[in-house]
Tab-separated table of C-alpha atoms in Angstrom:
chain	number	residue	atom	x	y	z
A	1	UNK	CA	43.841	149.043	10.659
A	2	UNK	CA	42.373	145.896	9.352
A	3	UNK	CA	42.778	142.666	11.626
A	4	UNK	CA	42.967	139.672	9.279
A	5	UNK	CA	40.307	136.987	9.748
A	6	UNK	CA	41.599	133.967	11.879
A	7	UNK	CA	39.194	131.716	10.132
A	8	UNK	CA	39.202	130.467	6.564
A	9	UNK	CA	35.975	131.705	4.661
A	10	UNK	CA	36.385	128.834	2.089
A	11	UNK	CA	36.181	126.189	4.394
A	12	UNK	CA	33.128	127.679	6.351
A	13	UNK	CA	30.978	128.481	3.435
A	14	UNK	CA	31.573	125.313	1.853
A	15	UNK	CA	30.628	123.025	4.703
A	16	UNK	CA	27.498	125.707	5.251
A	17	UNK	CA	26.563	124.857	1.849
A	18	UNK	CA	26.976	121.401	2.392
A	19	UNK	CA	25.136	121.211	5.512
A	20	UNK	CA	22.514	123.173	4.326
A	21	UNK	CA	21.694	121.039	1.096
A	22	UNK	CA	21.583	118.292	3.112
A	23	UNK	CA	19.338	119.292	5.643
A	24	UNK	CA	16.904	120.440	2.971
A	25	UNK	CA	17.314	116.627	1.625
A	26	UNK	CA	18.894	117.444	-1.602
A	27	UNK	CA	21.439	115.215	-3.545
A	28	UNK	CA	24.973	115.792	-2.422
A	29	UNK	CA	27.112	117.078	-5.036
A	30	UNK	CA	30.833	116.195	-5.401
A	31	UNK	CA	33.243	118.743	-4.230
A	32	UNK	CA	37.090	118.896	-4.836
A	33	UNK	CA	38.777	122.197	-3.791
A	34	UNK	CA	42.155	122.958	-3.248
A	35	UNK	CA	43.496	126.448	-1.904
A	36	UNK	CA	46.306	128.001	-0.041
A	37	UNK	CA	46.718	130.461	3.153
A	38	UNK	CA	49.230	132.436	4.640
A	39	UNK	CA	52.764	130.910	5.858
A	40	UNK	CA	52.436	128.531	3.107
A	41	UNK	CA	49.593	126.617	4.465
A	42	UNK	CA	47.642	123.960	2.087
A	43	UNK	CA	44.148	123.022	2.188
A	44	UNK	CA	42.143	120.437	0.560
A	45	UNK	CA	38.286	119.702	0.297
A	46	UNK	CA	36.971	116.546	-0.923
A	47	UNK	CA	34.677	113.575	-0.980
A	48	UNK	CA	36.996	110.195	0.288
A	49	UNK	CA	36.958	107.590	-1.775
A	50	UNK	CA	34.308	109.251	-4.290
A	51	UNK	CA	31.714	109.289	-1.235
A	52	UNK	CA	29.605	112.487	-1.968
A	53	UNK	CA	28.028	111.930	1.631
A	54	UNK	CA	31.117	112.621	3.071
A	55	UNK	CA	33.410	115.808	3.317
A	56	UNK	CA	37.093	115.890	4.180
A	57	UNK	CA	38.516	118.943	4.915
A	58	UNK	CA	42.723	118.328	5.176
A	59	UNK	CA	45.533	121.058	5.869
A	60	UNK	CA	49.183	120.861	5.318
A	61	UNK	CA	51.613	122.831	7.338
A	62	UNK	CA	55.167	122.441	6.876
A	63	UNK	CA	55.762	123.317	10.333
A	64	UNK	CA	53.623	120.933	11.563
A	65	UNK	CA	56.251	118.389	13.317
A	66	UNK	CA	57.584	121.247	15.443
A	67	UNK	CA	53.944	121.647	16.534
A	68	UNK	CA	53.383	118.040	17.339
A	69	UNK	CA	56.448	118.269	20.014
A	70	UNK	CA	54.169	120.873	21.962
A	71	UNK	CA	51.112	118.747	21.780
A	72	UNK	CA	49.372	119.847	18.636
A	73	UNK	CA	47.696	116.455	18.219
A	74	UNK	CA	46.186	116.222	21.677
A	75	UNK	CA	44.807	120.080	21.406
A	76	UNK	CA	42.906	118.723	17.744
A	77	UNK	CA	41.544	115.640	19.398
A	78	UNK	CA	40.164	117.475	22.284
A	79	UNK	CA	38.627	120.294	19.614
A	80	UNK	CA	37.529	117.906	17.084
A	81	UNK	CA	36.922	114.683	18.748
A	82	UNK	CA	35.604	112.246	16.477
A	83	UNK	CA	35.659	114.286	13.394
A	84	UNK	CA	39.384	113.549	13.371
A	85	UNK	CA	40.621	110.801	11.275
A	86	UNK	CA	43.786	109.805	9.968
A	87	UNK	CA	45.274	112.453	7.715
A	88	UNK	CA	45.003	112.407	4.402
A	89	UNK	CA	48.102	111.615	2.051
A	90	UNK	CA	50.201	114.669	1.870
A	91	UNK	CA	48.609	116.217	4.568
A	92	UNK	CA	48.846	116.522	8.171
A	93	UNK	CA	45.477	116.824	9.814
A	94	UNK	CA	42.122	115.793	8.338
A	95	UNK	CA	38.544	116.285	9.621
A	96	UNK	CA	35.823	114.219	8.100
A	97	UNK	CA	31.897	115.352	8.349
A	98	UNK	CA	29.264	112.974	7.079
A	99	UNK	CA	26.148	114.780	5.530
A	100	UNK	CA	23.923	112.015	6.521
A	101	UNK	CA	24.626	112.768	10.187
A	102	UNK	CA	24.371	116.387	10.825
A	103	UNK	CA	25.435	117.547	14.237
A	104	UNK	CA	23.021	119.856	16.090
A	105	UNK	CA	25.592	122.135	16.789
A	106	UNK	CA	26.354	122.470	13.321
A	107	UNK	CA	27.403	126.212	13.486
A	108	UNK	CA	29.946	125.531	15.987
A	109	UNK	CA	31.214	122.874	13.706
A	110	UNK	CA	31.714	124.816	11.003
A	111	UNK	CA	33.605	127.777	12.767
A	112	UNK	CA	36.181	125.086	14.440
A	113	UNK	CA	36.639	123.981	11.178
A	114	UNK	CA	37.197	127.429	9.770
A	115	UNK	CA	39.675	128.032	12.097
A	116	UNK	CA	41.791	124.662	11.806
A	117	UNK	CA	45.341	126.570	11.274
A	118	UNK	CA	44.503	128.647	14.093
A	119	UNK	CA	43.940	125.962	16.553
A	120	UNK	CA	47.156	123.872	15.240
A	121	UNK	CA	49.178	127.536	16.254
A	122	UNK	CA	47.441	127.467	19.504
A	123	UNK	CA	49.125	124.366	21.178
A	124	UNK	CA	52.491	125.576	21.356
A	125	UNK	CA	50.967	128.738	22.747
A	126	UNK	CA	48.873	127.200	25.452
A	127	UNK	CA	51.849	124.965	26.604
A	128	UNK	CA	53.724	128.212	27.405
A	129	UNK	CA	50.859	130.409	28.826
A	130	UNK	CA	50.550	127.116	31.239
A	131	UNK	CA	54.195	127.098	32.108
A	132	UNK	CA	53.891	130.698	33.235
A	133	UNK	CA	50.553	130.247	35.106
A	134	UNK	CA	52.429	127.162	37.069
A	135	UNK	CA	55.244	129.267	37.493
A	136	UNK	CA	57.716	127.138	35.836
A	137	UNK	CA	60.975	128.717	34.791
A	138	UNK	CA	63.792	127.449	32.779
A	139	UNK	CA	61.845	124.875	30.054
A	140	UNK	CA	63.448	124.767	26.679
A	141	UNK	CA	62.510	127.600	24.560
A	142	UNK	CA	60.113	126.725	21.628
A	143	UNK	CA	61.551	127.290	18.054
A	144	UNK	CA	59.047	127.016	15.187
A	145	UNK	CA	60.094	127.695	11.538
A	146	UNK	CA	56.865	129.007	10.372
A	147	UNK	CA	58.054	130.118	6.928
A	148	UNK	CA	61.298	128.734	5.220
A	149	UNK	CA	63.038	131.844	6.220
A	150	UNK	CA	61.346	133.176	9.376
A	151	UNK	CA	61.199	131.486	12.762
A	152	UNK	CA	58.851	132.256	15.842
A	153	UNK	CA	60.539	131.560	19.478
A	154	UNK	CA	58.514	131.328	22.744
A	155	UNK	CA	59.838	131.208	26.094
A	156	UNK	CA	58.266	131.283	29.862
A	157	UNK	CA	59.001	133.136	32.796
A	158	UNK	CA	57.537	133.283	36.172
A	159	UNK	CA	56.133	136.740	35.532
A	160	UNK	CA	55.669	136.732	31.338
A	161	UNK	CA	56.168	134.720	28.062
A	162	UNK	CA	57.985	136.025	25.398
A	163	UNK	CA	57.090	135.707	21.700
A	164	UNK	CA	60.086	136.744	19.376
A	165	UNK	CA	59.175	136.757	15.479
A	166	UNK	CA	62.056	136.945	12.831
A	167	UNK	CA	60.863	138.113	9.634
A	168	UNK	CA	62.677	138.827	6.414
A	169	UNK	CA	61.629	142.053	4.869
A	170	UNK	CA	62.047	141.800	0.897
A	171	UNK	CA	62.670	145.353	-0.135
A	172	UNK	CA	64.539	148.232	1.569
A	173	UNK	CA	61.418	150.178	1.587
A	174	UNK	CA	59.740	147.174	3.637
A	175	UNK	CA	62.075	148.157	6.162
A	176	UNK	CA	61.569	151.520	6.801
A	177	UNK	CA	57.723	151.376	6.727
A	178	UNK	CA	58.147	148.388	9.098
A	179	UNK	CA	60.298	150.624	11.374
A	180	UNK	CA	57.175	153.254	11.618
A	181	UNK	CA	54.357	150.550	12.327
A	182	UNK	CA	56.801	148.839	14.919
A	183	UNK	CA	57.197	152.613	16.558
A	184	UNK	CA	53.344	152.968	16.426
A	185	UNK	CA	53.423	149.560	18.253
A	186	UNK	CA	55.442	150.944	20.954
A	187	UNK	CA	53.400	154.093	21.251
A	188	UNK	CA	50.062	152.475	21.673
A	189	UNK	CA	51.397	151.085	25.301
A	190	UNK	CA	50.955	154.639	26.139
A	191	UNK	CA	47.458	154.615	25.099
A	192	UNK	CA	46.589	151.335	26.793
A	193	UNK	CA	48.467	150.201	29.722
A	194	UNK	CA	47.258	146.879	29.603
A	195	UNK	CA	48.974	146.343	25.956
A	196	UNK	CA	51.943	144.325	25.580
A	197	UNK	CA	55.157	145.443	25.257
A	198	UNK	CA	56.246	145.463	21.939
A	199	UNK	CA	60.014	145.852	21.005
A	200	UNK	CA	61.509	145.987	17.526
A	201	UNK	CA	65.043	145.205	16.563
A	202	UNK	CA	67.013	145.233	12.990
A	203	UNK	CA	69.402	143.238	11.662
A	204	UNK	CA	70.719	141.598	15.225
A	205	UNK	CA	68.771	139.607	17.073
A	206	UNK	CA	67.494	140.319	20.679
A	207	UNK	CA	69.341	139.650	23.771
A	208	UNK	CA	66.757	136.717	24.474
A	209	UNK	CA	68.437	135.060	21.399
A	210	UNK	CA	71.893	135.535	21.825
A	211	UNK	CA	74.130	132.436	21.500
A	212	UNK	CA	71.524	131.091	19.176
A	213	UNK	CA	71.473	130.748	15.131
A	214	UNK	CA	69.000	133.220	14.872
A	215	UNK	CA	69.492	134.823	11.179
A	216	UNK	CA	71.442	138.431	11.194
A	217	UNK	CA	71.402	140.843	7.952
A	218	UNK	CA	70.077	144.050	6.628
A	219	UNK	CA	66.944	142.859	5.853
A	220	UNK	CA	66.133	140.909	8.915
A	221	UNK	CA	63.737	142.161	11.353
A	222	UNK	CA	62.787	140.882	15.040
A	223	UNK	CA	59.596	141.650	16.523
A	224	UNK	CA	59.369	140.785	20.621
A	225	UNK	CA	56.045	140.468	22.545
A	226	UNK	CA	56.580	140.788	26.297
A	227	UNK	CA	53.184	139.272	27.489
A	228	UNK	CA	51.873	139.542	31.133
A	229	UNK	CA	49.655	137.308	32.990
A	230	UNK	CA	46.735	139.485	32.481
A	231	UNK	CA	47.336	138.370	28.457
A	232	UNK	CA	48.291	134.733	29.446
A	233	UNK	CA	45.272	134.129	31.651
A	234	UNK	CA	42.558	131.452	31.259
A	235	UNK	CA	39.915	133.928	30.270
A	236	UNK	CA	42.416	136.195	27.854
A	237	UNK	CA	44.553	133.533	26.422
A	238	UNK	CA	42.154	132.684	23.369
A	239	UNK	CA	42.069	136.342	22.184
A	240	UNK	CA	45.777	136.552	22.693
A	241	UNK	CA	46.277	133.802	20.589
A	242	UNK	CA	43.804	134.752	17.741
A	243	UNK	CA	45.575	138.004	17.357
A	244	UNK	CA	49.468	136.958	17.884
A	245	UNK	CA	49.494	133.980	15.818
A	246	UNK	CA	48.369	136.197	12.565
A	247	UNK	CA	51.014	139.023	13.256
A	248	UNK	CA	53.458	138.481	10.945
A	249	UNK	CA	50.655	138.102	8.316
A	250	UNK	CA	49.129	141.460	9.403
A	251	UNK	CA	52.649	143.436	9.373
A	252	UNK	CA	53.451	142.365	5.756
A	253	UNK	CA	49.701	142.789	4.619
A	254	UNK	CA	49.250	146.528	5.895
A	255	UNK	CA	53.322	147.089	4.624
A	256	UNK	CA	52.116	146.296	1.052
A	257	UNK	CA	48.860	148.320	1.836
A	258	UNK	CA	51.041	151.311	2.682
A	259	UNK	CA	53.141	151.038	-0.787
A	260	UNK	CA	49.860	150.628	-2.595
A	261	UNK	CA	48.557	153.563	-0.986
A	262	UNK	CA	51.688	155.864	-1.472
A	263	UNK	CA	51.816	154.652	-5.266
A	264	UNK	CA	48.238	155.684	-5.985
A	265	UNK	CA	49.087	159.324	-3.918
A	266	UNK	CA	51.909	159.508	-6.285
A	267	UNK	CA	50.503	159.029	-9.550
A	268	UNK	CA	47.659	161.156	-8.362
A	269	UNK	CA	49.832	164.042	-7.767
A	270	UNK	CA	51.911	163.293	-10.994
A	271	UNK	CA	48.333	163.809	-12.782
A	272	UNK	CA	47.882	166.882	-11.387
A	273	UNK	CA	51.021	168.185	-12.002
A	274	UNK	CA	50.817	167.379	-15.804
A	275	UNK	CA	47.566	169.155	-16.028
A	276	UNK	CA	49.129	172.684	-14.574
A	277	UNK	CA	52.029	172.254	-16.916
A	278	UNK	CA	49.499	171.634	-19.961
A	279	UNK	CA	47.377	174.668	-18.890
A	280	UNK	CA	50.702	176.818	-18.380
A	281	UNK	CA	51.877	175.982	-22.093
A	282	UNK	CA	51.956	179.235	-24.708
A	283	UNK	CA	49.495	178.764	-27.643
A	284	UNK	CA	51.463	178.817	-30.810
A	285	UNK	CA	51.722	181.944	-33.199
A	286	UNK	CA	49.317	181.839	-35.987
A	287	UNK	CA	51.738	183.180	-39.209
A	288	UNK	CA	49.828	185.365	-41.471
A	289	UNK	CA	50.224	183.766	-44.777
A	290	UNK	CA	50.295	185.692	-48.385
A	291	UNK	CA	50.136	184.691	-51.681
A	292	UNK	CA	52.336	185.982	-54.185
A	293	UNK	CA	49.988	188.782	-55.438
A	294	UNK	CA	49.859	189.799	-51.818
A	295	UNK	CA	46.484	188.245	-50.736
A	296	UNK	CA	46.278	186.734	-47.590
A	297	UNK	CA	44.945	183.437	-46.482
A	298	UNK	CA	44.130	181.186	-43.411
A	299	UNK	CA	45.141	177.688	-43.511
A	300	UNK	CA	42.769	174.787	-42.718
């Protein structure tokens, strides 16, 4: 299966082009780009106040206030340092780069800018991974409404961290295909004993969310990841965050790809069947036609 990239290529390619052009002594050009990402995220790359030597990268997340409650601002300041400035109007986080003062480690700077969304998400995971590492139990469950009708829950225990995604399946077909994917994730633990435990529940929320306002319905699914210390340790947590924060998008992306593949196969089969039917069609009988005098002729 294809893993979705955690970085945003538009940001990386735009900054790389700007840095390269400035390094070669070229006059900077204006930039004005607005584009979207998964989960309703919106980006904006621009020149603040029309200064072409400055490039600002801004991100808007509808759920950023919930991430702020779990230390998102502090994590971003730690990662981006002086590049982080007051957010642009209508956005939650802004990074400012000076083309007249290009950093020596520009590749790392570009990469970190490309994973801005990932780093916003990372704060809540790092917080609960630390709770588990310190053996703190009973901390309030984190609730992040990462989409309008979908939610992520995190809870830390002494020996594990539980991450639950609620997701909405738009079509009945999506529920069936989604169950197949979830079964594969369950089976995956047999092949790798280091894989996290994955549970799937349809219609009803799992027991961890009992007595909460978790949604219930025929098109609602809950995916639970049970992360153990080997997944939340300092050496492994970055990779865990990279993979798990894109899981919802990963699941629905592959459901759509599966449906497209099935439709392609159906059209191909239908075309083959039509060819068989056309070959089986009997030729029309040729009638012998005669004139009134008894002569025969062939129609043109």
